[in-house]
mmCIF file of N, CA, C and O in Angstrom:
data_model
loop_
_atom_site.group_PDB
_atom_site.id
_atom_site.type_symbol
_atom_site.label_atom_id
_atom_site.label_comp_id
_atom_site.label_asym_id
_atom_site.label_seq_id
_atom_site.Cartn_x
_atom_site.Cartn_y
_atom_site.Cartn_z
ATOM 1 N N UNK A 1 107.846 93.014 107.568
ATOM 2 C CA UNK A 1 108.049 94.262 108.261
ATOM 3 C C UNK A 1 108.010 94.083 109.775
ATOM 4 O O UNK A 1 108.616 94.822 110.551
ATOM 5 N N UNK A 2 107.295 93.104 110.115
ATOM 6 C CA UNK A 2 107.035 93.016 111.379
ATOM 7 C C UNK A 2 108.762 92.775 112.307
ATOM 8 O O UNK A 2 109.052 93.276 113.393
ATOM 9 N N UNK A 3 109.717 91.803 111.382
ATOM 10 C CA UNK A 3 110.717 91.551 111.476
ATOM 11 C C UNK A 3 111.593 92.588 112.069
ATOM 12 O O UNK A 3 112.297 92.207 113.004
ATOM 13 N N UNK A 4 111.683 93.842 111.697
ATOM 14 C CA UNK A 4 111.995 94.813 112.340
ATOM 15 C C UNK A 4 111.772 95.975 113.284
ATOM 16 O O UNK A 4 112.373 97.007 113.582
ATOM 17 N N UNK A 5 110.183 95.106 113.767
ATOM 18 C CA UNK A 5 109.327 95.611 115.235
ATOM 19 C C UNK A 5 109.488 95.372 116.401
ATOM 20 O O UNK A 5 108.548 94.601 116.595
ATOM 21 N N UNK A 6 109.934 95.455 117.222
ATOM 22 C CA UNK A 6 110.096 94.930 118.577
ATOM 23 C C UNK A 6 108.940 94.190 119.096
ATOM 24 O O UNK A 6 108.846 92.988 119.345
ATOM 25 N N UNK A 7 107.906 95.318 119.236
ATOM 26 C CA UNK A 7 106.319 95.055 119.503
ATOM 27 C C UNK A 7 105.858 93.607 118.873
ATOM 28 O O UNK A 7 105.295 92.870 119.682
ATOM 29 N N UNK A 8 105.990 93.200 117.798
ATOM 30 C CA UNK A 8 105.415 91.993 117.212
ATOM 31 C C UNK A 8 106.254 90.438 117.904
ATOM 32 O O UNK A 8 105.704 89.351 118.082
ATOM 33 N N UNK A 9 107.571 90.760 118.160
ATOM 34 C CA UNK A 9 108.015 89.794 118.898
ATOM 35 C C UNK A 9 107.640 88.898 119.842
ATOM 36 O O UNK A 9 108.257 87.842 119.986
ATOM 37 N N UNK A 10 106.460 89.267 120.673
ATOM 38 C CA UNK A 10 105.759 88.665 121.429
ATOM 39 C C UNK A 10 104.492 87.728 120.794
ATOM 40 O O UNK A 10 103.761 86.915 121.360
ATOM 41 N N UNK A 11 104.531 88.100 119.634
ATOM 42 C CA UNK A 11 103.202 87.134 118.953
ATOM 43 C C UNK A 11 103.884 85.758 118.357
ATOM 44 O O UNK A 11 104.901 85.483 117.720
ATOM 45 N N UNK A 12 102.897 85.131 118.847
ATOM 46 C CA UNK A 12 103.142 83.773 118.079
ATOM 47 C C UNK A 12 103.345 83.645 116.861
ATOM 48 O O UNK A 12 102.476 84.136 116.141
ATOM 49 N N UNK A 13 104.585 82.927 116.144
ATOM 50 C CA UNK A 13 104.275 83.093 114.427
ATOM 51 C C UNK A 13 103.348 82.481 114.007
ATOM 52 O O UNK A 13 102.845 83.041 113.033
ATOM 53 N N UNK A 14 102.837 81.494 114.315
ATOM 54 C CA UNK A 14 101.661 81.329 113.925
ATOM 55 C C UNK A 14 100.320 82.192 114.004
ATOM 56 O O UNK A 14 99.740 82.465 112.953
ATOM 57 N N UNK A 15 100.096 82.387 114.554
ATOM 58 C CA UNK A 15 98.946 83.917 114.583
ATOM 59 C C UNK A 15 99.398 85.306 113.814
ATOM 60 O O UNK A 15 98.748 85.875 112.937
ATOM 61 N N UNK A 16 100.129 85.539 114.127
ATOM 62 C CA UNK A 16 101.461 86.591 113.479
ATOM 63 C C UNK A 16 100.992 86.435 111.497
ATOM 64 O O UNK A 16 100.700 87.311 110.684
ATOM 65 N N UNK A 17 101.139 84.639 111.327
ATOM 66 C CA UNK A 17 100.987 84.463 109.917
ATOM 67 C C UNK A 17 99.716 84.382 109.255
ATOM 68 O O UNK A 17 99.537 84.480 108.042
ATOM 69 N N UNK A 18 98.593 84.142 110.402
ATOM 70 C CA UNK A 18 97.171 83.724 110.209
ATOM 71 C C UNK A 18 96.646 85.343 109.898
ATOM 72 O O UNK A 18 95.912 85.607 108.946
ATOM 73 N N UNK A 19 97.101 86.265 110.767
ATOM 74 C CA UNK A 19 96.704 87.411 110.871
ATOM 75 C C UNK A 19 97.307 88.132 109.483
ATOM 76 O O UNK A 19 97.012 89.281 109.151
ATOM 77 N N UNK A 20 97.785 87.662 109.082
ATOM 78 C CA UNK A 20 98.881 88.477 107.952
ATOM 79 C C UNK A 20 97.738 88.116 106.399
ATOM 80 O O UNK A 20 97.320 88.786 105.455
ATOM 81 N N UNK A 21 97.597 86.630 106.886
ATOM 82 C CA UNK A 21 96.848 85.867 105.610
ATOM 83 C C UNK A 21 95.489 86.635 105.613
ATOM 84 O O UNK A 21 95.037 87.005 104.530
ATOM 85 N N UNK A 22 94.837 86.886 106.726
ATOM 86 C CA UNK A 22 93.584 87.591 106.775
ATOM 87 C C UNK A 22 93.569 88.800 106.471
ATOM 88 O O UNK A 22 92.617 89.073 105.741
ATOM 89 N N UNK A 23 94.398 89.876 106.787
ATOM 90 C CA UNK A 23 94.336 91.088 106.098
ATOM 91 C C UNK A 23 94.857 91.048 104.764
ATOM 92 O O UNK A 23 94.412 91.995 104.118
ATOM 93 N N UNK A 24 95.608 90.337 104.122
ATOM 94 C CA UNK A 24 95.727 89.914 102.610
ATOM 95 C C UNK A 24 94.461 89.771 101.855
ATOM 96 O O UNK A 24 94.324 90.370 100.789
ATOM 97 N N UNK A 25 93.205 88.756 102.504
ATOM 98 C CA UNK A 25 92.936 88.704 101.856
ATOM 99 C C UNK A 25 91.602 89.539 101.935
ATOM 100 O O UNK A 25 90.672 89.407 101.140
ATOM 101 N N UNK A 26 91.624 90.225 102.765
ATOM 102 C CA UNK A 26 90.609 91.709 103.288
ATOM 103 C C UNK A 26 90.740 92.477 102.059
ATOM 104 O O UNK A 26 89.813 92.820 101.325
ATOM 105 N N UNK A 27 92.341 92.782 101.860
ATOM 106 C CA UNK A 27 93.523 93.846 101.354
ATOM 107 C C UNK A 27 92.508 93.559 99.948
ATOM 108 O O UNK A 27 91.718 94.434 99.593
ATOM 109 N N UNK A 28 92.632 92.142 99.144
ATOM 110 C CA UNK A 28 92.694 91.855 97.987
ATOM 111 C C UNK A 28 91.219 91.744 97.715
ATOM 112 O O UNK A 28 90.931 92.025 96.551
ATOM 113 N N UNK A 29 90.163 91.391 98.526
ATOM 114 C CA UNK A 29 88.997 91.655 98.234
ATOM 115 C C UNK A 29 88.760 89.954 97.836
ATOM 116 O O UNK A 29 88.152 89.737 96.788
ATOM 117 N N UNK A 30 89.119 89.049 98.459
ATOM 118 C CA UNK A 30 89.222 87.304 98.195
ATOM 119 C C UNK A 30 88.832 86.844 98.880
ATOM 120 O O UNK A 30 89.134 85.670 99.095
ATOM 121 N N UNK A 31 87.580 87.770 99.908
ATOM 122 C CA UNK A 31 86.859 86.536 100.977
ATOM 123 C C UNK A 31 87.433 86.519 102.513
ATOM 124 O O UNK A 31 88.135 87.406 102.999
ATOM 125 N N UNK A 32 87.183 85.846 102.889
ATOM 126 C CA UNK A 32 87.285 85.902 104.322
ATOM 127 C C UNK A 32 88.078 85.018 105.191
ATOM 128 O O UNK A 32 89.136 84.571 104.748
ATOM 129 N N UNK A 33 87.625 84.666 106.566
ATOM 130 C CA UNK A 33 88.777 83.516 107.147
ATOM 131 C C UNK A 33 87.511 82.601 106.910
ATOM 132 O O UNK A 33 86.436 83.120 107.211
ATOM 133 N N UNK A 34 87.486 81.421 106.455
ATOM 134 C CA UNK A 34 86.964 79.822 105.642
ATOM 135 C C UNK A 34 87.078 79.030 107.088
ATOM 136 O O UNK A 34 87.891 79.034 108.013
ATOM 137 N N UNK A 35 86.081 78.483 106.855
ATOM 138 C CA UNK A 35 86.197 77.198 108.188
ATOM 139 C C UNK A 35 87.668 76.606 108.069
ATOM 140 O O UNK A 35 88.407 76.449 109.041
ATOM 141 N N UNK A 36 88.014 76.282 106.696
ATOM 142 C CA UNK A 36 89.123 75.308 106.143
ATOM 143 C C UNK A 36 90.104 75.964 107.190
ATOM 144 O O UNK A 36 90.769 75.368 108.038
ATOM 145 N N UNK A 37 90.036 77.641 106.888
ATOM 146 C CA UNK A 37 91.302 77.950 107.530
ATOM 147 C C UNK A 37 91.377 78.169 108.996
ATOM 148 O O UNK A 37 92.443 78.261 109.604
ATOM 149 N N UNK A 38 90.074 78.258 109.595
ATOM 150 C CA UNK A 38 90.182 78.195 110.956
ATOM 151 C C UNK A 38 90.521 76.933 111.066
ATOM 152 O O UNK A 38 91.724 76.923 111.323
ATOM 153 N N UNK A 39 90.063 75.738 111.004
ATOM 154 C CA UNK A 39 90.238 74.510 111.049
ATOM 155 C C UNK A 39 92.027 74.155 111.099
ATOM 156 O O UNK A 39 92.598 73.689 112.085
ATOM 157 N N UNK A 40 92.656 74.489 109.854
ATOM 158 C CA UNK A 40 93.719 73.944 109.691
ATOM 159 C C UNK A 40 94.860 75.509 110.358
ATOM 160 O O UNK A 40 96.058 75.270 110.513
ATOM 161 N N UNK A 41 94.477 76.562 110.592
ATOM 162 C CA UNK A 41 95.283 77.365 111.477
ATOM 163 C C UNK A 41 95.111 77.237 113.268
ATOM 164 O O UNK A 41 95.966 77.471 114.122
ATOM 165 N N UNK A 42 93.642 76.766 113.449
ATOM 166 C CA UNK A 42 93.087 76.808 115.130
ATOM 167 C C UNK A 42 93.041 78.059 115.399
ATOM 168 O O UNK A 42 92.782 78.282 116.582
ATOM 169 N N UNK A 43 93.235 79.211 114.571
ATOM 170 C CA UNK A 43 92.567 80.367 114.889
ATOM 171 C C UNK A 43 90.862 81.100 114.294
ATOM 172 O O UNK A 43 90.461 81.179 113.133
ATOM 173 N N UNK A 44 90.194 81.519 115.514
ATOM 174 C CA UNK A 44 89.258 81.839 115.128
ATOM 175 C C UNK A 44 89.652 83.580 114.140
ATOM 176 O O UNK A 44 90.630 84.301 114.339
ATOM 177 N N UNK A 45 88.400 83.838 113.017
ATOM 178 C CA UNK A 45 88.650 85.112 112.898
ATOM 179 C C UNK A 45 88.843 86.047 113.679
ATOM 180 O O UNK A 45 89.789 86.821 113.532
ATOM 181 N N UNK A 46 87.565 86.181 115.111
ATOM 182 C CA UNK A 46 87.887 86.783 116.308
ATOM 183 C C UNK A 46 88.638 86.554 116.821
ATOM 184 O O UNK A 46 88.606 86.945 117.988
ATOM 185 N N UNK A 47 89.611 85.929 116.461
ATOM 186 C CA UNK A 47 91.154 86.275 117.578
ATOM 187 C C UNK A 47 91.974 86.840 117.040
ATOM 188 O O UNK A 47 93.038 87.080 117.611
ATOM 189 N N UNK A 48 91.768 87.164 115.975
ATOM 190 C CA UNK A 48 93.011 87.526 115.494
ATOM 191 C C UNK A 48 92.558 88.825 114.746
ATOM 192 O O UNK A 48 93.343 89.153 113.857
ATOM 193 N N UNK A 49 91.529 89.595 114.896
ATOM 194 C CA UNK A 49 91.204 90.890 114.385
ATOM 195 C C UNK A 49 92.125 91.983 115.206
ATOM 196 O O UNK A 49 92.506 92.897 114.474
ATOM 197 N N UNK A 50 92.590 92.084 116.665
ATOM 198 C CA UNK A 50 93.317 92.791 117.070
ATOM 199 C C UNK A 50 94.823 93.175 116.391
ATOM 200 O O UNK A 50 95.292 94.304 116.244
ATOM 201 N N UNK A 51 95.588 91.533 115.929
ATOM 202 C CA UNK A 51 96.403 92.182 115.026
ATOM 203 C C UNK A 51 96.246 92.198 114.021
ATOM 204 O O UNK A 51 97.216 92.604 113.381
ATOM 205 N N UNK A 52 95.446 91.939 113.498
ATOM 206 C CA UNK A 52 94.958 92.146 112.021
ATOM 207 C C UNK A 52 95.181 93.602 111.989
ATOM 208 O O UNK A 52 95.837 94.062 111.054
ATOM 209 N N UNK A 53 94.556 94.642 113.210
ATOM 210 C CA UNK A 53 93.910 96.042 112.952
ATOM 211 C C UNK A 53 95.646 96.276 113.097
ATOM 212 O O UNK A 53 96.061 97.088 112.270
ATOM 213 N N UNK A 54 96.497 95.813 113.826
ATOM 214 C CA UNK A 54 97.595 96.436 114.420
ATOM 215 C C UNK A 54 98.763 96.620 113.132
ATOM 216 O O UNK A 54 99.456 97.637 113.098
ATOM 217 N N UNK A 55 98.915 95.432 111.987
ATOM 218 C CA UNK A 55 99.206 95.012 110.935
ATOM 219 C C UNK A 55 99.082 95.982 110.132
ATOM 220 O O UNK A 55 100.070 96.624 109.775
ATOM 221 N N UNK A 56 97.896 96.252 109.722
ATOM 222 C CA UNK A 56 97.392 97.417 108.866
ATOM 223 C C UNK A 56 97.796 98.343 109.615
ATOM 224 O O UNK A 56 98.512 98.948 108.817
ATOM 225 N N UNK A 57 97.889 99.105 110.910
ATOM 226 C CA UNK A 57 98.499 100.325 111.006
ATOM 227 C C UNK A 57 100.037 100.259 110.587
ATOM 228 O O UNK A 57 100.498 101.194 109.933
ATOM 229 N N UNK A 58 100.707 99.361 110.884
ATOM 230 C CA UNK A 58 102.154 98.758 110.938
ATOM 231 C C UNK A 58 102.337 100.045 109.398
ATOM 232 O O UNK A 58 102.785 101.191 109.374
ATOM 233 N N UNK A 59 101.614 98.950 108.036
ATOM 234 C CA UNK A 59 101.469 99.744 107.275
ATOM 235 C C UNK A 59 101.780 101.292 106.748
ATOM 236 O O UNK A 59 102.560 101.588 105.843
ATOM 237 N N UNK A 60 101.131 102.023 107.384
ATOM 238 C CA UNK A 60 101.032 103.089 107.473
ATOM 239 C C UNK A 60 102.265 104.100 107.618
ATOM 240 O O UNK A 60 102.354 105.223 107.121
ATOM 241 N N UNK A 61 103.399 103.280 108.598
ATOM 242 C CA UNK A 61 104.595 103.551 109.202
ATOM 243 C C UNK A 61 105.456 104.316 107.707
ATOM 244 O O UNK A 61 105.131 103.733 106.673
ATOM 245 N N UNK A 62 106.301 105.302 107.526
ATOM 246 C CA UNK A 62 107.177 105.338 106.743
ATOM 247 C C UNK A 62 108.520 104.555 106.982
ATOM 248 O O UNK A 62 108.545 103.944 108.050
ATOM 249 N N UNK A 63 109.475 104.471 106.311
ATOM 250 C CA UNK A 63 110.549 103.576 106.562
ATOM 251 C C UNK A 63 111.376 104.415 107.323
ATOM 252 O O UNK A 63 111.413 105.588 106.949
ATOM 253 N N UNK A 64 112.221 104.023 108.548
ATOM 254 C CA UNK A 64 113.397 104.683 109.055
ATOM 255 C C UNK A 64 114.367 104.685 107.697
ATOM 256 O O UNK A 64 114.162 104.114 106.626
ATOM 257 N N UNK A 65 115.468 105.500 108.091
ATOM 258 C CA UNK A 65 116.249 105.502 107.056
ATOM 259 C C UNK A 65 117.265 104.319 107.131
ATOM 260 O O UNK A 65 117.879 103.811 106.192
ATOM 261 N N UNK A 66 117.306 104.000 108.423
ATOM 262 C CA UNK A 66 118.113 102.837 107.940
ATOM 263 C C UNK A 66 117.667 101.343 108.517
ATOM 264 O O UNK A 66 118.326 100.573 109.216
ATOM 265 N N UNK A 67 116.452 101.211 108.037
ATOM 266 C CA UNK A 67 115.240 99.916 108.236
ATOM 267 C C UNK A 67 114.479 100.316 106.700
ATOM 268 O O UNK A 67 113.268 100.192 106.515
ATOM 269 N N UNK A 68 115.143 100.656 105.994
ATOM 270 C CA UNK A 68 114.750 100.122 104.168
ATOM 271 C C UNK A 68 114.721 99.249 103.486
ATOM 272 O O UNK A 68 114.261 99.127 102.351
ATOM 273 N N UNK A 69 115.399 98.325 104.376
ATOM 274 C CA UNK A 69 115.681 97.134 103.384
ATOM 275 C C UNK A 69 114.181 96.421 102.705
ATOM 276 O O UNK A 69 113.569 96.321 101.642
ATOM 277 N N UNK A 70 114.111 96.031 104.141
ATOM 278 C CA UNK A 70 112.835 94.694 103.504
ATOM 279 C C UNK A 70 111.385 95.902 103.012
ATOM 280 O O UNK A 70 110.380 95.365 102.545
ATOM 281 N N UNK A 71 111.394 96.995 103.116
ATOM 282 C CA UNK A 71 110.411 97.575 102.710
ATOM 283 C C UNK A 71 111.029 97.747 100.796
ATOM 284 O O UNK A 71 110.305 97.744 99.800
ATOM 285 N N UNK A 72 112.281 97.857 100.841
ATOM 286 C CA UNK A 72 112.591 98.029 99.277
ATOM 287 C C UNK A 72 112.368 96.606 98.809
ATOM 288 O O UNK A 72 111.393 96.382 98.091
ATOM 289 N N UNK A 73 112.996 95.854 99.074
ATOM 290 C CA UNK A 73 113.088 94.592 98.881
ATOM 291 C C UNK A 73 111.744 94.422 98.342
ATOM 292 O O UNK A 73 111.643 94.443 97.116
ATOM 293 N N UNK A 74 110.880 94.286 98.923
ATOM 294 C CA UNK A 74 109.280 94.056 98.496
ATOM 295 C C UNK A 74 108.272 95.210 97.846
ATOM 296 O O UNK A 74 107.046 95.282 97.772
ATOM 297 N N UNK A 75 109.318 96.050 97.425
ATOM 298 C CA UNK A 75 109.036 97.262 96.532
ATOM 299 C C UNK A 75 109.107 96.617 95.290
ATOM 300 O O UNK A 75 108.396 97.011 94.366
ATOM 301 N N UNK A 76 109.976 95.549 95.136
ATOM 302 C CA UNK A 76 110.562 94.596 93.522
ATOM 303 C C UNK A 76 109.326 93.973 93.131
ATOM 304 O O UNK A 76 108.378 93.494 93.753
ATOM 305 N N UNK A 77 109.731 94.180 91.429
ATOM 306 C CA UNK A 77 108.437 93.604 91.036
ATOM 307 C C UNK A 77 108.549 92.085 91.052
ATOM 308 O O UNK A 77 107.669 91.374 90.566
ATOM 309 N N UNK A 78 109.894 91.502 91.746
ATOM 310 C CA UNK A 78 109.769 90.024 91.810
ATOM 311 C C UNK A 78 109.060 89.730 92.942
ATOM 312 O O UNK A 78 108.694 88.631 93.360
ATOM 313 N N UNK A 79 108.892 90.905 93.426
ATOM 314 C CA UNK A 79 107.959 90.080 94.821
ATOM 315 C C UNK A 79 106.666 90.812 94.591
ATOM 316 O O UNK A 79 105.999 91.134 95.574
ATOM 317 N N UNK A 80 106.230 91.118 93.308
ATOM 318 C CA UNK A 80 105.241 91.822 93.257
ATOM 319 C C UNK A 80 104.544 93.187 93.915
ATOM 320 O O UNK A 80 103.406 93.651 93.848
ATOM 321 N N UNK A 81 105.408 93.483 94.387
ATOM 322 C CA UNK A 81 105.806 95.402 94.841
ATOM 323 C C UNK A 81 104.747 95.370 96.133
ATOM 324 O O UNK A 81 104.107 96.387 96.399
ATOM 325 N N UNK A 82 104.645 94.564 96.656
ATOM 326 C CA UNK A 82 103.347 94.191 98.168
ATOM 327 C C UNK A 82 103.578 95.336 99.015
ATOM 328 O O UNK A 82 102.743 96.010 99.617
ATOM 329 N N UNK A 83 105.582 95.532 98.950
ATOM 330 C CA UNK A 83 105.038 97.211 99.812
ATOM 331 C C UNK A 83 104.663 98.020 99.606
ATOM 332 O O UNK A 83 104.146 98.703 100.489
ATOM 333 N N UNK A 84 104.709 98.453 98.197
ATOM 334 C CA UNK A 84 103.822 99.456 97.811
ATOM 335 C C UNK A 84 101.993 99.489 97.918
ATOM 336 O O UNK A 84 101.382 100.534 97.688
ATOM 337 N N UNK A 85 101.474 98.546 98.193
ATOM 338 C CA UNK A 85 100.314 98.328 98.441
ATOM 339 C C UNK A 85 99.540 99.146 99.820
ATOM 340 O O UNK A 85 99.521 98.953 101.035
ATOM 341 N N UNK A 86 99.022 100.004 99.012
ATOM 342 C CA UNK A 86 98.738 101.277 100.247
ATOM 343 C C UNK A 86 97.600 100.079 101.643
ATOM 344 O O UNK A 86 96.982 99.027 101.481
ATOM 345 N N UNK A 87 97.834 101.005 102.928
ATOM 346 C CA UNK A 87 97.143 100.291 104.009
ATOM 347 C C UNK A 87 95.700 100.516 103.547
ATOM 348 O O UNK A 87 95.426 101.260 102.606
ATOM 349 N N UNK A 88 94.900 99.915 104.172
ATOM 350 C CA UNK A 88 93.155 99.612 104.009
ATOM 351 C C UNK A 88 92.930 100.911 105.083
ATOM 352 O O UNK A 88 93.702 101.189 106.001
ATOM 353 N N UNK A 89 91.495 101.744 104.690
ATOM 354 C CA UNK A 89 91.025 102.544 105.688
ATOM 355 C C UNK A 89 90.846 101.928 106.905
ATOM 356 O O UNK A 89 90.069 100.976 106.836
ATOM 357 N N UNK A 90 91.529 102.259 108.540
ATOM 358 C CA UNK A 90 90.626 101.907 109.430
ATOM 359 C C UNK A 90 89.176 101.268 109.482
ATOM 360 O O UNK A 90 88.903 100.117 109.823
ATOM 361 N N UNK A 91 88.414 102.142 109.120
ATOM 362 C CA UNK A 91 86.808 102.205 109.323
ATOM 363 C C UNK A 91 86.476 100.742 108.439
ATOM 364 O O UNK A 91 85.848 99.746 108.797
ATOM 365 N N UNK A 92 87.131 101.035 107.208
ATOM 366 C CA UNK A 92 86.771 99.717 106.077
ATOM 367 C C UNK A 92 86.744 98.600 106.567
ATOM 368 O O UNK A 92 85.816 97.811 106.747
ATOM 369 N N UNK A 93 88.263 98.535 106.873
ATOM 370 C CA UNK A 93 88.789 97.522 107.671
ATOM 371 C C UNK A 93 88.048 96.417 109.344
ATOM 372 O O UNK A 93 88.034 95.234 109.684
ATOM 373 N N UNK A 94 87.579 97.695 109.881
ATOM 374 C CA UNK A 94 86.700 96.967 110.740
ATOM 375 C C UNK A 94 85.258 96.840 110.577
ATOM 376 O O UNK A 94 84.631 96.107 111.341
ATOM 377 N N UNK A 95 84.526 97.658 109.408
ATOM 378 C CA UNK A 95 83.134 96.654 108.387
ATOM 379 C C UNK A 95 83.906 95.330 108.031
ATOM 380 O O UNK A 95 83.306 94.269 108.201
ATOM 381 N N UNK A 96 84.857 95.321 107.673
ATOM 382 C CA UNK A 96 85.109 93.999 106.680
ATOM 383 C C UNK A 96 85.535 92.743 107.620
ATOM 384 O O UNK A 96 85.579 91.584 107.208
ATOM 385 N N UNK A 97 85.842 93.153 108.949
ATOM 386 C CA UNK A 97 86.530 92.305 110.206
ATOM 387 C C UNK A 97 84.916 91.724 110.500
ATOM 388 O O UNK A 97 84.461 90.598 110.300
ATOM 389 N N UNK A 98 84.511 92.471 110.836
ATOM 390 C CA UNK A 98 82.951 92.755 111.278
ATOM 391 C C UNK A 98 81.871 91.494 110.988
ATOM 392 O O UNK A 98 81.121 90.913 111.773
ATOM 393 N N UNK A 99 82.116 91.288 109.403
ATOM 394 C CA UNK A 99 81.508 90.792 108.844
ATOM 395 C C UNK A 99 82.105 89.563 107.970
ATOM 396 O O UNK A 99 81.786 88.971 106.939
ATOM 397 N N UNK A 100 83.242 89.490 109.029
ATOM 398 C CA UNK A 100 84.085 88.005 108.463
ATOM 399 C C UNK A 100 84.192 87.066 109.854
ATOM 400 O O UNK A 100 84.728 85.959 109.811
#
């Protein structure tokens, strides 16, 4: 989704992807950012909670009408319907940042 943000263009894909992996696994309830993965990304959790929070609002967005694609696209159950996966509460979200 970010793909069709202007705003996200300025982030590194690498952080961009670290940040994506961390609210996944916030999202899914699978733990936190792991030394392993600071280690092998070079991002700390604290760096990357800003877009983490920004990600999850992203979320929230309804689709323009004609920026549907990749939100349908990942509506499929071959991609396991991830857009349909409602955003995390704010508040939750930064206990769970908090304490990762």
């Amino acid at each position: 989704m970010t793909l069709q943000e202007y705003d996200y263009a300025r982030e590194s894909p690498s952080k961009l992807a670290a940040s994506c992996l961390l609210l996944a696994l916030i999202m899914k309830n699978l733990g936190g950012w792991t030394p392993t993965l600071e280690y092998y990304s070079g991002y700390r959790s604290q760096d990357l909670h800003p877009l983490v929070k920004r990600l999850n609002f992203l979320l929230t967005y309804q689709p323009y009408d004609k920026l549907k694609a990749v939100r349908t696209k990942y509506s499929h159950r071959v991609f396991f319907e991830v857009a349909k996966i409602a955003p995390m509460d704010m508040l939750k979200l930064e206990e769970k940042l908090s304490s990762c």
